[in-house]
């Protein structure tokens, strides 16, 4: 005979499922944030310095995102294989897949948006960080989203080449620092 749960038992079960999903996201979340934070910060600063040095095709530095994407896929696969995933894990992954697709579309159409692609990418990254911070209920990531949005606002008002410095700095402040704080929280 099937035993029915009381209201409190049902609530406790749901609460524990949410906590487990948050732990799953948090364990791999800092790795993804740090991987992409370092990759994008280095690409932004590299693009700026190559352009300022007069190197033709300074955008070639962005090829470092290809091995980062492969590494990110491997980390994501390992996270899924490590344990059961729930609704929050799925939402977390889908938010960043949507952000990635949006960024690729933005980059392919950057000539149509007057090469303000850095500002738009910062907006998309800010949205991803805001949703991630909300899912994890982790304030440093929420605050990081506001740093990225502020940098987007500044970038819209700068020439393209200066946007790379703003974007690289914003990624360090709004992405890497919260990522390291999340990593520390995972250990603690």
N, CA and C of each residue as an Amber inpcrd file, in Angstrom:
protein
   564
   0.8300000  -1.1780000   0.0000000   0.0000000   0.0000000   0.0000000
   0.8760000   1.2450000   0.0000000   0.5190000   2.2070000  -0.8350000
   1.2900000   3.4370000  -0.9700000   1.0420000   4.3560000   0.2120000
   2.1530000   4.7730000   0.8230000   2.0390000   5.6500000   1.9780000
   2.0690000   7.0990000   1.5180000   1.1070000   7.8880000   1.9500000
   1.0630000   9.2890000   1.5620000   1.8910000  10.1280000   2.5210000
   2.5150000  11.1750000   1.9580000   3.3240000  12.0780000   2.7610000
   2.4250000  13.1400000   3.3800000   2.8050000  13.5530000   4.5500000
   2.0890000  14.6810000   5.1580000   2.5110000  15.9570000   4.4390000
   1.8130000  17.0160000   4.6920000   2.1530000  18.3100000   4.0880000
   3.5810000  18.7000000   4.4520000   3.9470000  18.5340000   5.7190000
   5.2920000  18.8950000   6.1660000   6.3490000  18.0030000   5.5300000
   6.0580000  16.6960000   5.4050000   7.0190000  15.7880000   4.7680000
   7.2190000  16.1440000   3.2950000   6.1520000  16.5120000   2.6240000
   6.2550000  16.9280000   1.2230000   7.1010000  18.1900000   1.1000000
   6.8540000  19.1340000   1.9850000   7.6120000  20.3900000   1.9670000
   9.0940000  20.1300000   2.2500000   9.3700000  19.2540000   3.2250000
  10.7650000  18.9160000   3.5480000  11.4470000  18.2400000   2.3580000
  10.7300000  17.3560000   1.6770000  11.2850000  16.6580000   0.5210000
  11.6220000  17.6430000  -0.5920000  10.7140000  18.5550000  -0.8750000
  10.9390000  19.5600000  -1.9250000  12.1110000  20.4550000  -1.5460000
  12.1660000  20.8780000  -0.2890000  13.2620000  21.7360000   0.1740000
  14.6000000  21.0300000   0.0200000  14.6580000  19.7530000   0.3730000
  15.9120000  19.0010000   0.2380000  16.3000000  18.8430000  -1.2280000
  15.3260000  18.6500000  -2.1100000  15.6310000  18.5420000  -3.5410000
  16.2270000  19.8420000  -4.0690000  15.6920000  20.9750000  -3.6320000
  16.2270000  22.2750000  -4.0630000  17.6480000  22.4650000  -3.5400000
  17.8760000  22.0890000  -2.2780000  19.2310000  22.2190000  -1.7100000
  20.2270000  21.3580000  -2.4700000  19.8290000  20.1230000  -2.8140000
  20.7280000  19.2290000  -3.5410000  21.0510000  19.7940000  -4.9230000
  20.0390000  20.3260000  -5.5800000  20.2650000  20.9120000  -6.9020000
  21.2170000  22.1000000  -6.8030000  21.0610000  22.9230000  -5.7670000
  21.9560000  24.0590000  -5.5830000  23.3810000  23.5800000  -5.3390000
  23.5350000  22.5000000  -4.5620000  24.8800000  21.9600000  -4.3310000
  25.4820000  21.4440000  -5.6320000  24.6770000  20.7750000  -6.4530000
  25.1720000  20.2700000  -7.7340000  25.6580000  21.4080000  -8.6190000
  24.8560000  22.4590000  -8.7120000  25.2310000  23.6020000  -9.5370000
  26.4740000  24.2710000  -8.9700000  26.4830000  24.4480000  -7.6700000
  27.6020000  25.1540000  -7.0440000  28.9180000  24.4070000  -7.2180000
  28.9020000  23.0760000  -7.1610000  30.1470000  22.3190000  -7.2680000
  30.8140000  22.5040000  -8.6170000  30.0700000  22.5620000  -9.6610000
  30.6570000  22.7710000 -10.9810000  30.5790000  24.1970000 -11.4360000
  29.7410000  24.9800000 -10.7690000  29.5090000  26.3450000 -11.1900000
  30.7440000  27.2150000 -11.1360000  31.5220000  27.0790000 -10.0830000
  32.7070000  27.9370000  -9.9890000  33.7270000  27.5690000 -11.0560000
  33.8260000  26.2870000 -11.4050000  34.7730000  25.8970000 -12.4640000
  34.4090000  26.5510000 -13.7870000  33.1160000  26.5280000 -14.0990000
  32.6740000  27.1380000 -15.3600000  32.8850000  28.6530000 -15.3280000
  32.5370000  29.2700000 -14.2200000  32.6940000  30.7250000 -14.1180000
  34.1610000  31.1140000 -14.2290000  35.0460000  30.3800000 -13.5430000
  36.4720000  30.7180000 -13.5950000  37.0520000  30.4510000 -14.9820000
  36.6790000  29.3430000 -15.5950000  37.1650000  29.0320000 -16.9470000
  36.7940000  30.1530000 -17.9170000  35.5110000  30.5080000 -17.9410000
  35.0660000  31.5350000 -18.8940000  35.5370000  32.9120000 -18.4810000
  35.6370000  33.1760000 -17.2020000  36.1230000  34.4760000 -16.7500000
  37.5420000  34.7340000 -17.2180000  38.4210000  33.7740000 -16.9870000
  39.8160000  33.9530000 -17.4200000  39.9350000  34.0160000 -18.9360000
  39.1910000  33.1660000 -19.6190000  39.2590000  33.1410000 -21.0850000
  38.8170000  34.4800000 -21.6830000  37.6830000  34.9810000 -21.2270000
  37.1470000  36.2150000 -21.8060000  37.9680000  37.4320000 -21.3800000
  38.4310000  37.4450000 -20.1420000  39.2700000  38.5680000 -19.7040000
  40.5660000  38.6050000 -20.5210000  41.2180000  37.4520000 -20.6830000
  42.4630000  37.4130000 -21.4660000  42.2200000  37.7970000 -22.9240000
  41.1210000  37.3440000 -23.4870000  40.8210000  37.6770000 -24.8840000
  40.5780000  39.1800000 -25.0420000  39.8370000  39.7780000 -24.1070000
  39.5880000  41.2250000 -24.1880000  40.8780000  42.0260000 -24.0690000
  41.6740000  41.7290000 -23.0380000  42.9340000  42.4650000 -22.8730000
  43.8860000  42.1660000 -24.0330000  43.9290000  40.9170000 -24.4820000
  44.7910000  40.5500000 -25.6050000  44.4070000  41.2840000 -26.8720000
  43.1020000  41.3600000 -27.1420000  42.6290000  42.0770000 -28.3310000
  43.0670000  43.5330000 -28.2670000  42.8900000  44.1520000 -27.1050000
  43.2620000  45.5610000 -26.9550000  44.7650000  45.7610000 -27.1980000
  45.5900000  44.9560000 -26.5500000  47.0380000  45.1620000 -26.6660000
  47.5640000  44.8040000 -28.0500000  47.0030000  43.7870000 -28.6920000
  47.4160000  43.4620000 -30.0590000  47.0430000  44.5930000 -31.0120000
  45.8320000  45.1470000 -30.8330000  45.4040000  46.2570000 -31.6890000
  46.2780000  47.4910000 -31.4650000  46.5710000  47.7860000 -30.2090000
  47.3910000  48.9590000 -29.9080000  48.8300000  48.7840000 -30.3840000
  49.2960000  47.5570000 -30.4810000  50.6440000  47.2810000 -30.9670000
  50.6950000  47.2560000 -32.4960000  49.5370000  47.4460000 -33.1230000
  49.4910000  47.4830000 -34.5750000  49.5240000  46.1090000 -35.2250000
  49.2540000  45.0780000 -34.4570000  49.2170000  43.7170000 -34.9930000
  47.9710000  43.5700000 -35.8650000  48.1340000  43.1320000 -37.1250000
  46.9390000  42.9440000 -37.9490000  46.0760000  41.7890000 -37.4110000
  44.7990000  41.9140000 -37.5730000  43.8340000  40.8910000 -37.1250000
  43.9540000  40.5920000 -35.6290000  43.8100000  41.5870000 -34.7760000
  43.9330000  41.3300000 -33.3300000  42.8400000  40.4130000 -32.7840000
  41.7720000  40.2620000 -33.5530000  40.6770000  39.3860000 -33.1270000
  41.0650000  37.9130000 -33.1010000  42.2350000  37.5800000 -33.6410000
  42.6920000  36.1840000 -33.6580000  42.8110000  35.6260000 -32.2290000
  43.0060000  36.5320000 -31.2610000  43.1240000  36.1020000 -29.8630000
  41.8610000  35.3890000 -29.3830000  40.7350000  35.6820000 -30.0240000
  39.4630000  35.0850000 -29.5930000  39.3890000  33.5990000 -29.8930000
  40.3680000  33.0820000 -30.6490000  40.3880000  31.6350000 -30.8900000
  40.6080000  30.8400000 -29.5950000  41.0640000  31.5250000 -28.5330000
  41.2330000  30.8130000 -27.2590000  39.8890000  30.3700000 -26.6800000
  38.7940000  30.8940000 -27.2240000  37.4760000  30.4650000 -26.7340000
  37.1210000  29.0540000 -27.2180000  37.7800000  28.5870000 -28.2830000
  37.4570000  27.2420000 -28.8030000  37.8690000  26.1620000 -27.8000000
  39.1430000  26.1340000 -27.3430000  39.4610000  25.1180000 -26.3210000
  38.6840000  25.3270000 -25.0220000  38.3340000  26.5710000 -24.7160000
  37.5190000  26.8270000 -23.5110000  36.1360000  26.2010000 -23.6630000
  35.5640000  26.2840000 -24.8620000  34.2340000  25.6870000 -25.0910000
  34.2970000  24.1680000 -24.9520000  35.3740000  23.5700000 -25.4620000
  35.5330000  22.1060000 -25.3460000  35.6860000  21.7280000 -23.8740000
  36.5250000  22.4630000 -23.1580000  36.7320000  22.1960000 -21.7310000
  35.4230000  22.3700000 -20.9610000  34.6730000  23.4090000 -21.2920000
  33.3910000  23.6570000 -20.6330000  32.4210000  22.5060000 -20.8680000
  32.4030000  21.9850000 -22.0820000  31.5160000  20.8480000 -22.3890000
  31.9210000  19.6110000 -21.5840000  33.2340000  19.3930000 -21.4390000
  33.7190000  18.2500000 -20.6510000  33.3120000  18.4100000 -19.1910000
  33.4770000  19.6110000 -18.6400000  33.0840000  19.8640000 -17.2410000
  31.5870000  19.6290000 -17.0780000  30.7950000  20.1200000 -18.0140000
  29.3450000  19.9420000 -17.9440000  28.9440000  18.4740000 -18.0050000
  29.6200000  17.7220000 -18.8670000  29.3240000  16.2830000 -18.9860000
  29.6660000  15.5630000 -17.6920000  30.8170000  15.8920000 -17.1110000
  31.2150000  15.2590000 -15.8460000  30.2390000  15.5950000 -14.7260000
  29.7410000  16.8340000 -14.7240000  28.7690000  17.2300000 -13.6920000
  27.5020000  16.3870000 -13.8010000  27.0580000  16.1620000 -15.0460000
  25.8380000  15.3680000 -15.2410000  26.0610000  13.9130000 -14.8700000
  27.2750000  13.3880000 -15.1410000  27.5740000  11.9890000 -14.8410000
  27.7790000  11.7560000 -13.3490000  28.1420000  12.8000000 -12.6270000
  28.4700000  12.6740000 -11.2160000  27.2530000  12.3790000 -10.3500000
  26.1220000  12.8020000 -10.7520000  24.9620000  12.5560000  -9.9210000
  23.6810000  12.9520000 -10.5950000  22.6050000  12.6830000  -9.8820000
  21.2950000  13.0260000 -10.4160000  21.1750000  14.5280000 -10.5700000
  20.5750000  14.9310000 -11.6460000  20.3430000  16.3400000 -11.8530000
  18.8570000  16.6110000 -11.7740000  18.5450000  17.7820000 -11.3100000
  17.1410000  18.1470000 -11.1500000  16.7860000  19.3470000 -11.9910000
  15.6600000  19.9120000 -11.6620000  15.1360000  21.0360000 -12.4280000
  16.0620000  22.2510000 -12.3750000  16.5920000  22.5750000 -11.1980000
  17.4620000  23.7560000 -11.0760000  18.7440000  23.5590000 -11.8710000
  19.3100000  22.3430000 -11.8450000  20.5110000  22.0610000 -12.6480000
  20.2240000  22.2940000 -14.1310000  19.0580000  21.8270000 -14.5450000
  18.6630000  21.9650000 -15.9400000  18.4770000  23.4340000 -16.3180000
  17.8510000  24.2030000 -15.4480000  17.6420000  25.6340000 -15.7200000
  18.9910000  26.3410000 -15.7990000  19.8880000  26.0350000 -14.8660000
  21.2230000  26.6370000 -14.8500000  21.9430000  26.3900000 -16.1730000
  21.9510000  25.1390000 -16.6130000  22.6280000  24.7960000 -17.8700000
  21.9700000  25.4990000 -19.0570000  20.6510000  25.5170000 -19.0710000
  19.9460000  26.1230000 -20.2110000  20.1270000  27.6330000 -20.2680000
  20.2330000  28.2720000 -19.1200000  20.4770000  29.7250000 -19.1110000
  21.7920000  30.0340000 -19.8110000  22.8360000  29.2610000 -19.4860000
  24.1500000  29.5510000 -20.0790000  24.2530000  29.0830000 -21.5150000
  23.5070000  28.0470000 -21.8830000  23.4460000  27.6720000 -23.3090000
  22.7670000  28.8050000 -24.0900000  21.6680000  29.3240000 -23.5540000
  20.9710000  30.4410000 -24.2120000  21.8710000  31.6690000 -24.3000000
  22.6190000  31.9340000 -23.2400000  23.5480000  33.0710000 -23.2610000
  24.6170000  32.8560000 -24.3340000  25.1520000  31.6430000 -24.4130000
  26.1750000  31.3440000 -25.4150000  25.6560000  31.5090000 -26.8330000
  24.4680000  31.0120000 -27.0950000  23.8680000  31.1600000 -28.4310000
  23.6370000  32.6400000 -28.7400000  23.1460000  33.3860000 -27.7520000
  22.9110000  34.8200000 -27.9490000  24.2140000  35.5590000 -28.2500000
  25.2740000  35.1820000 -27.5640000  26.5770000  35.8320000 -27.7940000
  27.1090000  35.5110000 -29.1850000  26.9700000  34.2730000 -29.6230000
  27.4330000  33.9050000 -30.9750000  26.6510000  34.6860000 -32.0320000
  25.3310000  34.8040000 -31.8510000  24.5150000  35.5850000 -32.8020000
  24.9550000  37.0460000 -32.7900000  25.1900000  37.5800000 -31.5960000
  25.6450000  38.9700000 -31.4730000  26.9680000  39.1730000 -32.2070000
  27.8960000  38.2530000 -32.0230000  29.2050000  38.3770000 -32.6750000
  29.0870000  38.2740000 -34.1970000  28.1920000  37.4170000 -34.6630000
  28.0430000  37.2830000 -36.1160000  27.3690000  38.5130000 -36.7340000
  26.6890000  39.2980000 -35.9290000  25.9840000  40.4900000 -36.4250000
  26.5910000  41.7840000 -35.8860000  27.8470000  41.7290000 -35.4190000
  28.4120000  42.9220000 -34.7730000  28.5000000  44.1110000 -35.7220000
  28.6260000  43.8730000 -37.0060000  28.6570000  44.9970000 -37.9390000
  27.2880000  45.6900000 -38.0130000  26.2180000  44.9510000 -37.7150000
  24.8710000  45.5350000 -37.7550000  24.5730000  46.3830000 -36.5110000
  25.3260000  46.1490000 -35.4420000  25.1040000  46.9160000 -34.2100000
  26.2590000  47.8820000 -33.9620000  26.8650000  48.3050000 -35.0630000
  27.9060000  49.3320000 -35.0240000  29.0690000  48.9450000 -34.1020000
  29.4070000  47.6840000 -34.0910000  30.5270000  47.1370000 -33.3150000
  30.4350000  47.4650000 -31.8200000  29.2180000  47.5200000 -31.3140000
  28.9940000  47.6280000 -29.8660000  28.7550000  46.2450000 -29.2690000
  29.3620000  45.2460000 -29.8540000  29.1430000  43.8620000 -29.4160000
  29.5930000  43.6350000 -27.9740000  30.6610000  44.3150000 -27.5340000
  31.1100000  44.1200000 -26.1500000  30.0240000  44.5380000 -25.1600000
  29.3740000  45.6500000 -25.4440000  28.3110000  46.1200000 -24.5490000
  27.1580000  45.1230000 -24.5080000  26.7830000  44.6070000 -25.6590000
  25.6770000  43.6400000 -25.7070000  26.0710000  42.3390000 -25.0080000
  27.2960000  41.8910000 -25.2130000  27.7600000  40.6580000 -24.5610000
  27.7900000  40.8330000 -23.0410000  28.1900000  42.0190000 -22.5820000
  28.1740000  42.2780000 -21.1390000  26.7470000  42.2440000 -20.5970000
  25.7870000  42.7450000 -21.3770000  24.3740000  42.6650000 -20.9650000
  23.9310000  41.2090000 -20.8160000  24.2940000  40.3950000 -21.8070000
  23.9010000  38.9770000 -21.7810000  24.5850000  38.2570000 -20.6070000
  25.8760000  38.5220000 -20.4120000  26.5990000  37.8920000 -19.2970000
  26.0170000  38.3460000 -17.9570000  25.6460000  39.6180000 -17.8640000
  25.0200000  40.1150000 -16.6360000  23.7170000  39.3950000 -16.3400000
  22.9320000  39.1610000 -17.3940000  21.6760000  38.4230000 -17.2140000
  21.9500000  36.9980000 -16.7240000  22.9460000  36.3430000 -17.3360000
  23.2850000  34.9800000 -16.9150000  23.7560000  34.9280000 -15.4740000
  24.5820000  35.9030000 -15.0960000  25.0630000  35.9330000 -13.7110000
  23.9280000  36.2360000 -12.7390000  23.0060000  37.0960000 -13.1330000
  21.8800000  37.4260000 -12.2520000  21.0200000  36.1820000 -11.9960000
  20.7220000  35.4450000 -13.0590000  19.9090000  34.2290000 -12.9030000
  20.6780000  33.1820000 -12.1000000  21.9900000  33.0280000 -12.3870000
  22.7980000  32.0690000 -11.6340000  22.8400000  32.4330000 -10.1540000
  23.0810000  33.7160000  -9.8680000  23.1090000  34.1610000  -8.4770000
  21.7780000  33.9600000  -7.7810000  20.6930000  34.1460000  -8.5230000
  19.3570000  33.9350000  -7.9470000  19.1090000  32.4610000  -7.6650000
  19.5190000  31.5900000  -8.6020000  19.3380000  30.1550000  -8.3900000
  20.1390000  29.6680000  -7.1850000  21.3700000  30.1580000  -7.0760000
  22.2550000  29.7170000  -5.9960000  22.0420000  30.5030000  -4.7120000
  21.2800000  31.5910000  -4.8220000  21.1110000  32.5010000  -3.6820000
  22.4670000  32.9060000  -3.1250000  23.3310000  33.3460000  -4.0600000
  24.7050000  33.7050000  -3.7190000  24.9120000  35.1760000  -4.0970000
  24.9550000  36.0290000  -3.0890000  24.9830000  37.4780000  -3.2810000
  26.1570000  37.9780000  -4.1310000  27.4010000  37.4610000  -3.9600000
  28.4870000  37.9860000  -4.7980000  28.2240000  37.8200000  -6.2990000
  27.5720000  36.7470000  -6.6940000  27.2660000  36.5670000  -8.1190000
  26.1760000  37.5490000  -8.5490000  25.1950000  37.7690000  -7.6850000
  24.1760000  38.7790000  -7.9960000  24.8250000  40.1510000  -8.1680000
  25.7260000  40.5070000  -7.2640000  26.4080000  41.8030000  -7.3690000
  27.2630000  41.8740000  -8.6250000  27.8640000  40.7500000  -8.9940000
  28.6520000  40.6870000 -10.2290000  27.8260000  41.0390000 -11.4500000
  26.5640000  40.6370000 -11.4450000  25.7100000  40.9630000 -12.5940000
  25.5440000  42.4710000 -12.7280000  25.4640000  43.1680000 -11.6150000
  25.3170000  44.6300000 -11.6770000  26.6020000  45.2870000 -12.1860000
  27.7490000  44.7170000 -11.8400000  29.0210000  45.2280000 -12.3700000
  29.0420000  45.0750000 -13.8940000  28.6030000  43.9180000 -14.3820000
  28.5910000  43.6800000 -15.8250000  27.6170000  44.6210000 -16.5350000
  26.4670000  44.8490000 -15.9300000  25.4920000  45.7680000 -16.5500000
  26.0100000  47.2080000 -16.5560000  26.6750000  47.6270000 -15.4920000
  27.2570000  48.9670000 -15.4590000  28.3300000  49.1010000 -16.5370000
  29.1480000  48.0750000 -16.6830000  30.1910000  48.0870000 -17.7200000
  29.5570000  48.1390000 -19.1150000  28.4300000  47.4810000 -19.2910000
  27.7290000  47.5460000 -20.5890000  27.2930000  48.9700000 -20.8680000
  26.7480000  49.6110000 -19.8640000  26.3020000  50.9990000 -20.0150000
  27.4780000  51.9050000 -20.3860000  28.5930000  51.7080000 -19.7330000
  29.7950000  52.5100000 -20.0420000  30.2790000  52.1980000 -21.4530000
  30.3010000  50.9170000 -21.8040000  30.8210000  50.5100000 -23.1120000
  30.0280000  51.0950000 -24.2670000  28.7230000  51.2160000 -24.0990000
  27.9170000  51.7910000 -25.1790000  28.3610000  53.2130000 -25.5270000
  29.0570000  53.8590000 -24.6100000  29.4730000  55.2420000 -24.8090000
  30.9470000  55.4000000 -25.1330000  31.6210000  54.2950000 -25.4550000
  33.0500000  54.3460000 -25.7490000  33.3270000  53.8560000 -27.1720000
  34.4670000  54.2780000 -27.7310000  34.8870000  53.6960000 -29.0090000
  35.1570000  52.1930000 -28.8340000  35.0590000  51.4600000 -29.9260000
  35.1760000  50.0020000 -29.8730000  36.4370000  49.5340000 -29.1480000
  37.5890000  50.0980000 -29.4660000  38.8410000  49.5830000 -28.9070000
  38.8850000  49.7460000 -27.3880000  38.3160000  50.8100000 -26.8660000
  38.3020000  51.0170000 -25.4130000  37.3120000  50.0930000 -24.7050000
  36.3490000  49.6160000 -25.4440000  35.3820000  48.6760000 -24.8640000
  36.0600000  47.3830000 -24.4020000  37.1580000  47.0190000 -25.0680000
  37.8510000  45.7840000 -24.6700000  38.4660000  45.9080000 -23.2770000
  38.9960000  47.0860000 -22.9540000  39.5660000  47.3000000 -21.6160000
  38.4560000  47.2790000 -20.5580000  37.3390000  47.9450000 -20.8580000
  36.2050000  47.9630000 -19.9090000  35.6800000  46.5410000 -19.7230000
  35.5210000  45.8130000 -20.8250000  34.9820000  44.4500000 -20.7310000
  35.9200000  43.5330000 -19.9470000  37.2180000  43.6170000 -20.2260000
  38.1720000  42.7760000 -19.4930000  38.1620000  43.0830000 -18.0010000
  38.1060000  44.3680000 -17.6710000  38.0670000  44.7690000 -16.2570000
  36.7580000  44.3210000 -15.6010000  35.6460000  44.4720000 -16.3220000
  34.3450000  44.0660000 -15.7750000  34.2830000  42.5650000 -15.5440000
  34.8950000  41.8100000 -16.4340000  34.8970000  40.3460000 -16.2640000
  35.6740000  39.9740000 -14.9950000  36.7760000  40.6580000 -14.7390000
  37.5420000  40.3730000 -13.5110000  36.6990000  40.7040000 -12.2720000
  36.0900000  41.9050000 -12.2750000  35.3360000  42.3500000 -11.0940000
  33.9800000  41.6580000 -10.9470000  33.2910000  41.4530000 -12.0590000
  31.9230000  40.9530000 -11.9860000  31.7560000  39.4740000 -12.2540000
  32.8560000  38.8230000 -12.6450000  32.7540000  37.4160000 -13.0210000
  33.7710000  36.5700000 -12.2470000  35.0580000  36.9840000 -12.3240000
  36.0970000  36.1800000 -11.6730000  36.0530000  36.2770000 -10.1480000
  35.9360000  37.4690000  -9.6250000  35.9100000  37.6030000  -8.1620000
  34.7150000  36.8450000  -7.5710000  33.4970000  37.0140000  -8.1060000
  32.3900000  36.1800000  -7.5890000  32.6440000  34.6830000  -7.7950000
  33.3020000  34.3200000  -8.8990000  33.6170000  32.9040000  -9.1420000
  34.5500000  32.3440000  -8.0820000  35.5690000  33.1190000  -7.7110000
  36.4740000  32.6610000  -6.6420000  35.7600000  32.6140000  -5.2950000
  34.8750000  33.5640000  -5.0480000  34.1120000  33.5330000  -3.7860000
  33.1860000  32.3180000  -3.7450000  32.6150000  31.9530000  -4.8950000
  31.7790000  30.7470000  -4.9600000  32.6210000  29.5000000  -4.7180000
  33.8240000  29.4850000  -5.3020000  34.7230000  28.3420000  -5.0980000
  35.0750000  28.2010000  -3.6200000  35.3470000  29.3240000  -2.9770000
  35.6610000  29.2840000  -1.5480000  34.4550000  28.8090000  -0.7370000
  33.2630000  29.2580000  -1.1240000  32.0360000  28.8400000  -0.4210000
  31.7770000  27.3410000  -0.6050000  32.1550000  26.7960000  -1.7610000
  31.9820000  25.3590000  -2.0040000  32.8200000  24.5330000  -1.0330000
  34.0080000  25.0650000  -0.7190000  34.9070000  24.3410000   0.1850000
  34.4420000  24.4370000   1.6320000  33.8790000  25.6170000   1.9560000
  33.5460000  25.8920000   3.3380000  32.2740000  25.2940000   3.7800000
